[in-house]
Amino acid sequence: MTTFQELPPGESGLLSARPGPDLTAAGYVEHEYVARGTAVSYRGDQPPDGRWTLQEDREASFATRVVVRRPESPASFSGTVVAEWLNVSSGSDAAPDWTYLADEIVRRGHVWVGISAQHVGVEGGAAAVGIAGLAMEGLKAKPRYAALFHPGDAFAYDIFSSVVDALDQDDCCLSDLDLDALIAVGESQSAYALTTYVNGVHLLAGVFDGFLIHSRGGAAMPLGEPLRGIDLAEFRNGEPVLIRDDLDVPVIMVQTETDLTGRLRYLAARQPDSAQVRLWEVAGTAHADRFQIGEFEELLHCPRPVNRGQQAYAVRSALRWLDGWARGGDPAPTAARLEVEGDGFVRDEAGNTRGGVRTPVVDAPVEVLLGDTEPDASDICQLFGSTLPMDPELIRARYADRPAYLAAYAVATDAAIAAGFVLPEDREAVLAEARPDLVADS
């Protein structure tokens, strides 16, 4: 049994470079807990088709951190809980999908739960990817979290299950709510973990009603070992693994250009859609981007401006579709795949990739949006892609003047909404990202 002890008000440490919605103004409150319980590890067959057969193995106690952001009034709750497997690639817990999804979560009245599922986030350890000069540390480095204990990433999967399964207990923060849909989300390293969870753990645990796997690589995270974390470098280049196609709940994978080629190697694991699986590959996007880093872009010291694509809006739409689908509604729409030739993308006359999920910045372009950057750039810059200027002659040939550009951009925005890959509520935000300053005035 998992129990919860609320921590006194204080800084959770889940900082974001991009300010999120004003939780107080939205009628939301944040609580932080220590969750204690017993978790199991797993062993078993892990074939590349994703149809894994696992069994419970060892057992260990844990005490981890849980952050909850919820509507203060039960009447404002949608019935959906979005549980994020916090990302530890920096060597410290981060919530990248909260950054991308926060506006959608809050306006719909969902609960968001961030779970410190992995060993590094709690106990500390080396960063898989970091920013030069910025040192991160595990939670236990702070007196506030001295009581935490993580038994190793072999138990991370069941820790994630156990915490979410107990959220409506009397000693936790959601005991006054009726939970209708439990959605798991995770980005980057956490997406590798959710790939493993979906293929092997879900059929045993039966906790979640749907999964949003955001920016995974081709491999799956290993089952782990006691008393240590899993090193991303040790498995990132492992055997490609599909998402199993015999699931009883829906899965949407949202992938960027960076994820398909280069170090993440998702292309080798690309799979067709099936009854419960959708794959959205978003054109003109990078594994991380300007939306994520905001005004702190200069701290990265990248050789080019980072990617300014619009994956955030596609990820929000994916969550909306997944929520409805998990409740018995219509399946998410299918999407064309990005056009690939050899190890690279097929590009249009502007320089942007053809195919995939389309957004206005690639269908009414004034810039070239890439999932990669200079080959000798730092690891972190490789993940943030790049934005290059578009040939001014091509811009002039496309748009007679700025009003013509803005009209084309609006048409592309409405097309993305009609296709189901951008939400109507995000229309004004998308339109605000138009760049008429890059178009010559008449």
Tab-separated table of C-alpha atoms in Angstrom:
chain	number	residue	atom	x	y	z
A	1	MET	CA	0.000	0.000	0.000
A	2	THR	CA	1.274	3.463	-0.917
A	3	THR	CA	0.808	6.242	1.645
A	4	PHE	CA	1.193	9.997	1.288
A	5	GLN	CA	2.581	12.637	3.616
A	6	GLU	CA	2.089	16.228	2.542
A	7	LEU	CA	5.160	18.423	2.690
A	8	PRO	CA	4.870	21.946	4.080
A	9	PRO	CA	4.533	24.712	1.489
A	10	GLY	CA	7.810	25.327	-0.277
A	11	GLU	CA	9.617	25.399	-3.587
A	12	SER	CA	9.188	22.119	-5.474
A	13	GLY	CA	12.207	22.770	-7.672
A	14	LEU	CA	10.264	22.050	-10.865
A	15	LEU	CA	11.353	25.254	-12.498
A	16	SER	CA	10.578	26.113	-16.105
A	17	ALA	CA	12.272	28.521	-18.458
A	18	ARG	CA	8.851	29.343	-19.859
A	19	PRO	CA	6.299	30.828	-17.440
A	20	GLY	CA	3.202	28.662	-17.285
A	21	PRO	CA	-0.367	29.713	-16.598
A	22	ASP	CA	-1.096	31.582	-13.373
A	23	LEU	CA	-2.334	28.689	-11.252
A	24	THR	CA	-3.926	30.870	-8.590
A	25	ALA	CA	-5.831	32.921	-11.153
A	26	ALA	CA	-6.988	29.682	-12.797
A	27	GLY	CA	-8.324	28.337	-9.506
A	28	TYR	CA	-5.537	25.778	-9.135
A	29	VAL	CA	-3.501	24.782	-6.113
A	30	GLU	CA	-0.179	22.929	-5.837
A	31	HIS	CA	0.628	20.319	-3.208
A	32	GLU	CA	3.755	18.267	-2.713
A	33	TYR	CA	3.941	14.862	-1.055
A	34	VAL	CA	6.294	12.133	0.015
A	35	ALA	CA	4.837	8.869	-1.266
A	36	ARG	CA	5.958	5.736	0.565
A	37	GLY	CA	5.345	2.140	-0.302
A	38	THR	CA	6.717	-1.085	-1.700
A	39	ALA	CA	7.468	-1.617	-5.392
A	40	VAL	CA	8.443	-4.624	-7.471
A	41	SER	CA	10.935	-5.035	-10.306
A	42	TYR	CA	10.352	-7.042	-13.472
A	43	ARG	CA	12.064	-9.634	-15.631
A	44	GLY	CA	11.080	-11.500	-18.768
A	45	ASP	CA	11.111	-11.612	-22.565
A	46	GLN	CA	11.490	-8.340	-24.478
A	47	PRO	CA	11.134	-9.010	-28.231
A	48	PRO	CA	11.466	-6.098	-30.680
A	49	ASP	CA	7.797	-6.282	-31.729
A	50	GLY	CA	6.873	-4.913	-28.301
A	51	ARG	CA	4.846	-7.932	-27.228
A	52	TRP	CA	6.792	-8.412	-24.028
A	53	THR	CA	6.023	-10.994	-21.370
A	54	LEU	CA	7.195	-9.853	-17.951
A	55	GLN	CA	6.870	-11.228	-14.456
A	56	GLU	CA	7.333	-9.603	-11.079
A	57	ASP	CA	10.789	-10.166	-9.633
A	58	ARG	CA	12.209	-8.468	-6.535
A	59	GLU	CA	10.560	-6.188	-3.979
A	60	ALA	CA	11.852	-3.034	-2.292
A	61	SER	CA	10.629	-0.103	-0.220
A	62	PHE	CA	10.625	3.440	-1.611
A	63	ALA	CA	9.940	7.009	-0.542
A	64	THR	CA	9.668	9.438	-3.442
A	65	ARG	CA	8.381	12.912	-4.253
A	66	VAL	CA	5.038	13.676	-5.930
A	67	VAL	CA	3.893	17.119	-7.108
A	68	VAL	CA	0.174	17.694	-7.711
A	69	ARG	CA	-1.424	20.643	-9.470
A	70	ARG	CA	-5.209	20.461	-9.318
A	71	PRO	CA	-8.351	22.581	-9.470
A	72	GLU	CA	-9.080	23.771	-5.961
A	73	SER	CA	-12.802	23.181	-6.458
A	74	PRO	CA	-13.899	19.611	-7.232
A	75	ALA	CA	-16.629	21.102	-9.421
A	76	SER	CA	-13.943	22.394	-11.798
A	77	PHE	CA	-12.284	18.997	-12.259
A	78	SER	CA	-12.597	17.359	-15.668
A	79	GLY	CA	-12.206	13.806	-14.379
A	80	THR	CA	-8.807	13.370	-16.065
A	81	VAL	CA	-5.451	12.986	-14.331
A	82	VAL	CA	-2.318	13.607	-16.413
A	83	ALA	CA	0.596	11.818	-14.742
A	84	GLU	CA	4.045	12.877	-15.967
A	85	TRP	CA	7.089	10.646	-15.531
A	86	LEU	CA	9.512	13.432	-14.593
A	87	ASN	CA	12.555	13.707	-16.828
A	88	VAL	CA	16.036	13.262	-15.285
A	89	SER	CA	18.320	13.807	-18.286
A	90	SER	CA	19.706	16.984	-16.700
A	91	GLY	CA	20.589	15.101	-13.511
A	92	SER	CA	17.585	16.610	-11.751
A	93	ASP	CA	13.810	16.297	-12.059
A	94	ALA	CA	12.211	18.361	-14.815
A	95	ALA	CA	8.689	18.484	-16.253
A	96	PRO	CA	9.016	19.235	-19.984
A	97	ASP	CA	5.522	18.022	-20.831
A	98	TRP	CA	4.009	20.279	-18.176
A	99	THR	CA	5.639	23.145	-20.066
A	100	TYR	CA	4.134	22.034	-23.384
A	101	LEU	CA	0.738	20.971	-21.998
A	102	ALA	CA	0.043	23.335	-19.102
A	103	ASP	CA	-2.342	25.636	-20.975
A	104	GLU	CA	-4.421	22.670	-22.162
A	105	ILE	CA	-4.384	20.989	-18.741
A	106	VAL	CA	-5.541	24.094	-16.900
A	107	ARG	CA	-8.206	25.242	-19.357
A	108	ARG	CA	-9.731	21.752	-19.392
A	109	GLY	CA	-9.654	21.364	-15.613
A	110	HIS	CA	-7.362	18.320	-15.560
A	111	VAL	CA	-5.178	17.349	-12.615
A	112	TRP	CA	-1.433	17.166	-13.301
A	113	VAL	CA	0.789	14.892	-11.222
A	114	GLY	CA	4.584	14.909	-11.530
A	115	ILE	CA	6.259	11.783	-10.180
A	116	SER	CA	9.936	11.422	-9.270
A	117	ALA	CA	10.066	7.916	-10.698
A	118	GLN	CA	13.794	7.543	-11.362
A	119	HIS	CA	16.820	7.023	-9.140
A	120	VAL	CA	18.818	10.023	-10.405
A	121	GLY	CA	16.005	12.462	-9.678
A	122	VAL	CA	15.946	11.417	-6.028
A	123	GLU	CA	19.450	10.243	-5.180
A	124	GLY	CA	21.438	12.347	-7.677
A	125	GLY	CA	23.915	11.280	-10.320
A	126	ALA	CA	25.465	12.281	-13.599
A	127	ALA	CA	23.430	14.208	-16.156
A	128	ALA	CA	22.800	12.552	-19.515
A	129	VAL	CA	22.614	15.993	-21.144
A	130	GLY	CA	23.400	19.277	-19.445
A	131	ILE	CA	24.062	22.956	-19.929
A	132	ALA	CA	27.686	23.992	-19.496
A	133	GLY	CA	28.225	25.793	-16.205
A	134	LEU	CA	24.849	24.747	-14.782
A	135	ALA	CA	25.133	22.016	-12.132
A	136	MET	CA	22.037	20.025	-11.167
A	137	GLU	CA	21.507	17.696	-8.233
A	138	GLY	CA	19.107	15.088	-6.887
A	139	LEU	CA	16.317	15.942	-4.492
A	140	LYS	CA	18.079	14.517	-1.454
A	141	ALA	CA	20.714	17.240	-1.654
A	142	LYS	CA	18.039	19.511	-0.119
A	143	PRO	CA	17.003	19.101	3.550
A	144	ARG	CA	13.358	19.274	2.493
A	145	TYR	CA	13.700	15.855	0.839
A	146	ALA	CA	16.064	14.129	3.268
A	147	ALA	CA	13.515	11.365	3.980
A	148	LEU	CA	13.364	10.194	0.356
A	149	PHE	CA	14.820	6.884	-0.716
A	150	HIS	CA	14.904	5.323	-4.189
A	151	PRO	CA	15.755	1.609	-4.447
A	152	GLY	CA	16.988	1.840	-8.039
A	153	ASP	CA	15.459	2.081	-11.504
A	154	ALA	CA	14.554	-1.601	-11.515
A	155	PHE	CA	11.649	-0.435	-9.347
A	156	ALA	CA	10.865	2.816	-11.191
A	157	TYR	CA	8.070	1.320	-13.276
A	158	ASP	CA	6.112	0.014	-10.307
A	159	ILE	CA	6.784	3.181	-8.324
A	160	PHE	CA	5.052	5.069	-11.137
A	161	SER	CA	2.128	2.619	-11.094
A	162	SER	CA	1.808	2.529	-7.321
A	163	VAL	CA	1.729	6.295	-6.872
A	164	VAL	CA	-0.905	6.889	-9.544
A	165	ASP	CA	-3.038	3.960	-8.413
A	166	ALA	CA	-3.203	5.416	-4.892
A	167	LEU	CA	-3.947	9.055	-5.724
A	168	ASP	CA	-7.586	8.834	-4.623
A	169	GLN	CA	-6.818	7.322	-1.215
A	170	ASP	CA	-8.018	9.181	1.856
A	171	ASP	CA	-4.506	10.378	2.745
A	172	CYS	CA	-3.842	11.890	-0.690
A	173	CYS	CA	-4.880	15.021	-2.470
A	174	LEU	CA	-7.476	13.598	-4.869
A	175	SER	CA	-9.702	11.721	-2.424
A	176	ASP	CA	-12.491	14.252	-3.023
A	177	LEU	CA	-12.458	13.717	-6.804
A	178	ASP	CA	-13.931	11.097	-9.120
A	179	LEU	CA	-11.090	9.960	-11.392
A	180	ASP	CA	-12.451	8.939	-14.792
A	181	ALA	CA	-9.304	8.792	-16.935
A	182	LEU	CA	-5.656	8.320	-15.978
A	183	ILE	CA	-3.251	9.425	-18.719
A	184	ALA	CA	0.518	8.807	-18.560
A	185	VAL	CA	2.828	11.261	-20.325
A	186	GLY	CA	6.591	11.434	-20.692
A	187	GLU	CA	9.082	13.207	-22.931
A	188	SER	CA	12.588	12.207	-24.067
A	189	GLN	CA	14.224	9.857	-21.521
A	190	SER	CA	10.819	9.492	-19.891
A	191	ALA	CA	9.390	8.461	-23.273
A	192	TYR	CA	11.934	5.639	-23.436
A	193	ALA	CA	10.644	4.595	-19.999
A	194	LEU	CA	7.010	4.730	-21.084
A	195	THR	CA	7.856	2.581	-24.110
A	196	THR	CA	9.031	-0.107	-21.691
A	197	TYR	CA	6.036	0.485	-19.451
A	198	VAL	CA	3.503	0.152	-22.274
A	199	ASN	CA	5.104	-2.974	-23.726
A	200	GLY	CA	5.688	-4.881	-20.529
A	201	VAL	CA	4.216	-3.355	-17.376
A	202	HIS	CA	0.815	-2.034	-18.421
A	203	LEU	CA	-0.796	-5.437	-18.908
A	204	LEU	CA	0.301	-6.415	-15.398
A	205	ALA	CA	-0.513	-3.147	-13.614
A	206	GLY	CA	-3.671	-2.064	-15.450
A	207	VAL	CA	-3.484	1.452	-14.021
A	208	PHE	CA	-3.601	3.777	-17.038
A	209	ASP	CA	-6.308	4.488	-19.598
A	210	GLY	CA	-3.975	5.965	-22.209
A	211	PHE	CA	-0.378	6.953	-22.932
A	212	LEU	CA	1.181	10.009	-24.592
A	213	ILE	CA	4.752	9.076	-25.543
A	214	HIS	CA	6.542	12.253	-26.597
A	215	SER	CA	9.898	12.251	-28.421
A	216	ARG	CA	11.136	8.706	-27.844
A	217	GLY	CA	14.169	7.172	-29.445
A	218	GLY	CA	14.249	3.845	-31.231
A	219	ALA	CA	15.208	1.738	-28.205
A	220	ALA	CA	13.324	1.083	-24.984
A	221	MET	CA	14.620	1.719	-21.490
A	222	PRO	CA	16.039	-1.432	-19.820
A	223	LEU	CA	14.290	-3.034	-16.867
A	224	GLY	CA	17.047	-1.704	-14.617
A	225	GLU	CA	18.973	-2.891	-11.598
A	226	PRO	CA	18.552	-2.368	-7.850
A	227	LEU	CA	20.337	0.536	-6.147
A	228	ARG	CA	21.414	2.328	-9.313
A	229	GLY	CA	20.011	4.464	-12.057
A	230	ILE	CA	19.801	3.568	-15.717
A	231	ASP	CA	22.408	5.303	-17.867
A	232	LEU	CA	20.838	6.680	-21.041
A	233	ALA	CA	24.161	6.289	-22.889
A	234	GLU	CA	24.126	2.551	-22.185
A	235	PHE	CA	20.856	1.825	-23.990
A	236	ARG	CA	20.198	4.702	-26.394
A	237	ASN	CA	21.744	2.792	-29.299
A	238	GLY	CA	20.074	-0.489	-28.415
A	239	GLU	CA	17.832	-2.630	-30.572
A	240	PRO	CA	14.838	-0.767	-32.060
A	241	VAL	CA	11.575	-1.641	-30.313
A	242	LEU	CA	8.012	-1.141	-31.553
A	243	ILE	CA	5.004	-0.275	-29.426
A	244	ARG	CA	2.988	-3.468	-29.094
A	245	ASP	CA	-0.058	-3.531	-31.378
A	246	ASP	CA	-2.370	-5.626	-29.159
A	247	LEU	CA	-3.019	-3.017	-26.465
A	248	ASP	CA	-6.306	-2.494	-24.657
A	249	VAL	CA	-5.784	1.284	-24.261
A	250	PRO	CA	-4.768	3.978	-26.761
A	251	VAL	CA	-1.240	5.286	-27.284
A	252	ILE	CA	-0.256	8.407	-29.217
A	253	MET	CA	3.409	8.956	-30.057
A	254	VAL	CA	4.416	12.520	-30.996
A	255	GLN	CA	7.819	12.624	-32.682
A	256	THR	CA	10.043	15.445	-33.925
A	257	GLU	CA	12.568	15.478	-36.754
A	258	THR	CA	15.411	15.170	-34.255
A	259	ASP	CA	13.936	11.951	-32.895
A	260	LEU	CA	13.866	10.154	-36.237
A	261	THR	CA	17.483	10.477	-37.314
A	262	GLY	CA	20.866	10.988	-35.686
A	263	ARG	CA	21.512	9.935	-32.111
A	264	LEU	CA	17.922	9.026	-31.171
A	265	ARG	CA	17.417	6.644	-34.116
A	266	TYR	CA	13.640	6.383	-33.893
A	267	LEU	CA	13.343	5.843	-37.654
A	268	ALA	CA	14.373	2.198	-37.220
A	269	ALA	CA	11.385	1.715	-34.882
A	270	ARG	CA	8.837	3.581	-37.020
A	271	GLN	CA	5.614	1.568	-37.249
A	272	PRO	CA	2.229	1.770	-38.947
A	273	ASP	CA	-0.816	2.941	-37.038
A	274	SER	CA	-3.011	0.242	-35.527
A	275	ALA	CA	-6.301	0.029	-33.671
A	276	GLN	CA	-4.827	1.548	-30.492
A	277	VAL	CA	-1.650	3.272	-31.730
A	278	ARG	CA	-1.149	6.560	-33.545
A	279	LEU	CA	2.154	8.068	-34.656
A	280	TRP	CA	2.388	11.796	-35.321
A	281	GLU	CA	5.668	13.054	-36.823
A	282	VAL	CA	5.640	16.854	-36.741
A	283	ALA	CA	7.415	18.694	-39.553
A	284	GLY	CA	9.859	21.477	-38.723
A	285	THR	CA	10.367	20.447	-35.105
A	286	ALA	CA	13.231	19.524	-32.791
A	287	HIS	CA	13.499	17.367	-29.685
A	288	ALA	CA	13.544	20.574	-27.620
A	289	ASP	CA	12.874	24.093	-28.895
A	290	ARG	CA	12.430	27.807	-28.303
A	291	PHE	CA	9.002	27.193	-26.757
A	292	GLN	CA	10.708	25.097	-24.063
A	293	ILE	CA	13.752	27.269	-23.340
A	294	GLY	CA	12.191	30.700	-23.828
A	295	GLU	CA	14.322	33.739	-23.076
A	296	PHE	CA	17.096	31.562	-21.661
A	297	GLU	CA	18.128	30.420	-25.145
A	298	GLU	CA	21.385	32.361	-24.906
A	299	LEU	CA	22.522	30.162	-21.999
A	300	LEU	CA	22.811	27.241	-24.422
A	301	HIS	CA	25.476	29.021	-26.527
A	302	CYS	CA	24.302	27.217	-29.654
A	303	PRO	CA	25.885	28.078	-33.022
A	304	ARG	CA	22.481	28.801	-34.581
A	305	PRO	CA	19.163	30.074	-33.209
A	306	VAL	CA	17.310	27.080	-31.778
A	307	ASN	CA	14.272	25.533	-33.442
A	308	ARG	CA	11.129	27.661	-33.463
A	309	GLY	CA	8.719	24.982	-34.629
A	310	GLN	CA	5.212	24.469	-33.291
A	311	GLN	CA	5.242	21.022	-31.712
A	312	ALA	CA	3.644	22.407	-28.539
A	313	TYR	CA	0.315	22.801	-30.285
A	314	ALA	CA	0.431	19.291	-31.747
A	315	VAL	CA	1.256	17.806	-28.323
A	316	ARG	CA	-1.699	19.625	-26.774
A	317	SER	CA	-3.978	18.345	-29.514
A	318	ALA	CA	-2.660	14.825	-28.963
A	319	LEU	CA	-3.587	15.046	-25.284
A	320	ARG	CA	-7.101	16.253	-26.172
A	321	TRP	CA	-7.608	13.377	-28.606
A	322	LEU	CA	-6.112	10.845	-26.199
A	323	ASP	CA	-8.379	11.953	-23.356
A	324	GLY	CA	-11.493	11.509	-25.479
A	325	TRP	CA	-10.271	8.248	-27.013
A	326	ALA	CA	-9.490	6.789	-23.578
A	327	ARG	CA	-13.053	7.568	-22.521
A	328	GLY	CA	-14.526	5.694	-25.482
A	329	GLY	CA	-14.638	8.579	-27.962
A	330	ASP	CA	-13.318	8.819	-31.500
A	331	PRO	CA	-9.757	7.640	-32.169
A	332	ALA	CA	-7.135	10.267	-32.883
A	333	PRO	CA	-6.649	11.091	-36.577
A	334	THR	CA	-3.922	9.383	-38.542
A	335	ALA	CA	-1.056	11.465	-39.909
A	336	ALA	CA	1.237	11.239	-42.907
A	337	ARG	CA	4.822	10.330	-42.131
A	338	LEU	CA	7.687	12.744	-42.665
A	339	GLU	CA	9.281	12.089	-46.040
A	340	VAL	CA	12.667	10.417	-45.622
A	341	GLU	CA	15.280	9.513	-48.211
A	342	GLY	CA	18.237	7.503	-46.956
A	343	ASP	CA	19.362	9.042	-43.685
A	344	GLY	CA	17.864	12.460	-44.356
A	345	PHE	CA	14.595	14.250	-44.979
A	346	VAL	CA	13.039	15.241	-48.286
A	347	ARG	CA	12.754	19.014	-48.260
A	348	ASP	CA	10.522	21.437	-50.108
A	349	GLU	CA	11.663	24.483	-52.054
A	350	ALA	CA	11.803	26.536	-48.848
A	351	GLY	CA	14.063	23.985	-47.161
A	352	ASN	CA	11.491	22.534	-44.749
A	353	THR	CA	10.707	18.830	-44.527
A	354	ARG	CA	7.827	17.423	-46.554
A	355	GLY	CA	5.043	15.326	-45.080
A	356	GLY	CA	4.166	14.713	-41.456
A	357	VAL	CA	1.896	16.790	-39.253
A	358	ARG	CA	1.760	20.276	-40.747
A	359	THR	CA	1.709	23.568	-38.871
A	360	PRO	CA	1.625	27.147	-40.198
A	361	VAL	CA	5.350	27.770	-39.803
A	362	VAL	CA	6.091	25.094	-42.408
A	363	ASP	CA	3.042	25.561	-44.655
A	364	ALA	CA	3.330	29.369	-44.756
A	365	PRO	CA	7.090	29.574	-44.166
A	366	VAL	CA	9.407	32.526	-43.767
A	367	GLU	CA	12.147	30.508	-42.008
A	368	VAL	CA	13.776	27.098	-42.347
A	369	LEU	CA	13.077	24.918	-39.315
A	370	LEU	CA	15.428	22.000	-38.714
A	371	GLY	CA	15.689	19.189	-36.216
A	372	ASP	CA	19.486	19.335	-36.344
A	373	THR	CA	22.218	21.962	-36.159
A	374	GLU	CA	25.962	22.254	-36.774
A	375	PRO	CA	27.494	18.769	-36.471
A	376	ASP	CA	30.160	19.903	-33.987
A	377	ALA	CA	27.662	21.659	-31.685
A	378	SER	CA	27.232	20.538	-28.070
A	379	ASP	CA	24.960	17.644	-27.146
A	380	ILE	CA	22.317	19.996	-25.776
A	381	CYS	CA	22.342	22.118	-28.938
A	382	GLN	CA	21.924	18.987	-31.057
A	383	LEU	CA	18.632	18.372	-29.266
A	384	PHE	CA	17.393	21.931	-29.759
A	385	GLY	CA	17.714	21.862	-33.565
A	386	SER	CA	17.956	25.160	-35.378
A	387	THR	CA	16.217	27.937	-37.286
A	388	LEU	CA	17.778	29.359	-40.431
A	389	PRO	CA	16.768	32.355	-42.549
A	390	MET	CA	14.788	31.586	-45.680
A	391	ASP	CA	16.028	32.896	-48.999
A	392	PRO	CA	14.561	36.437	-49.303
A	393	GLU	CA	13.871	35.837	-52.991
A	394	LEU	CA	11.731	32.830	-52.121
A	395	ILE	CA	9.833	34.898	-49.568
A	396	ARG	CA	9.181	37.613	-52.140
A	397	ALA	CA	8.033	35.031	-54.674
A	398	ARG	CA	5.562	33.559	-52.175
A	399	TYR	CA	4.072	36.704	-50.690
A	400	ALA	CA	3.353	39.956	-52.457
A	401	ASP	CA	3.372	41.805	-49.141
A	402	ARG	CA	2.853	41.339	-45.430
A	403	PRO	CA	-0.961	41.163	-45.617
A	404	ALA	CA	-0.626	38.381	-48.205
A	405	TYR	CA	1.702	36.489	-45.876
A	406	LEU	CA	-0.599	36.916	-42.886
A	407	ALA	CA	-3.537	35.704	-44.956
A	408	ALA	CA	-1.607	32.596	-46.031
A	409	TYR	CA	-0.516	31.974	-42.449
A	410	ALA	CA	-4.113	32.211	-41.230
A	411	VAL	CA	-5.256	29.757	-43.914
A	412	ALA	CA	-2.519	27.315	-42.837
A	413	THR	CA	-3.568	27.725	-39.199
A	414	ASP	CA	-7.173	26.922	-39.978
A	415	ALA	CA	-6.099	23.932	-42.071
A	416	ALA	CA	-4.114	22.541	-39.116
A	417	ILE	CA	-7.142	23.003	-36.858
A	418	ALA	CA	-9.451	21.333	-39.378
A	419	ALA	CA	-7.040	18.385	-39.652
A	420	GLY	CA	-7.148	17.923	-35.874
A	421	PHE	CA	-3.499	18.701	-35.163
A	422	VAL	CA	-4.009	22.169	-33.617
A	423	LEU	CA	-6.777	22.993	-31.151
A	424	PRO	CA	-9.255	25.810	-31.866
A	425	GLU	CA	-8.443	27.298	-28.452
A	426	ASP	CA	-4.825	27.745	-29.577
A	427	ARG	CA	-5.671	29.625	-32.766
A	428	GLU	CA	-4.848	33.076	-31.400
A	429	ALA	CA	-1.566	31.883	-29.887
A	430	VAL	CA	-0.561	30.297	-33.204
A	431	LEU	CA	-1.493	33.418	-35.154
A	432	ALA	CA	0.608	35.497	-32.747
A	433	GLU	CA	3.676	33.496	-33.840
A	434	ALA	CA	3.492	34.791	-37.407
A	435	ARG	CA	6.609	36.681	-38.538
A	436	PRO	CA	5.482	39.480	-40.876
A	437	ASP	CA	8.700	41.327	-40.003
A	438	LEU	CA	10.536	38.840	-42.232
A	439	VAL	CA	8.429	39.783	-45.265
A	440	ALA	CA	9.333	42.809	-47.340
A	441	ASP	CA	6.691	45.525	-47.109
A	442	SER	CA	5.027	46.557	-50.353
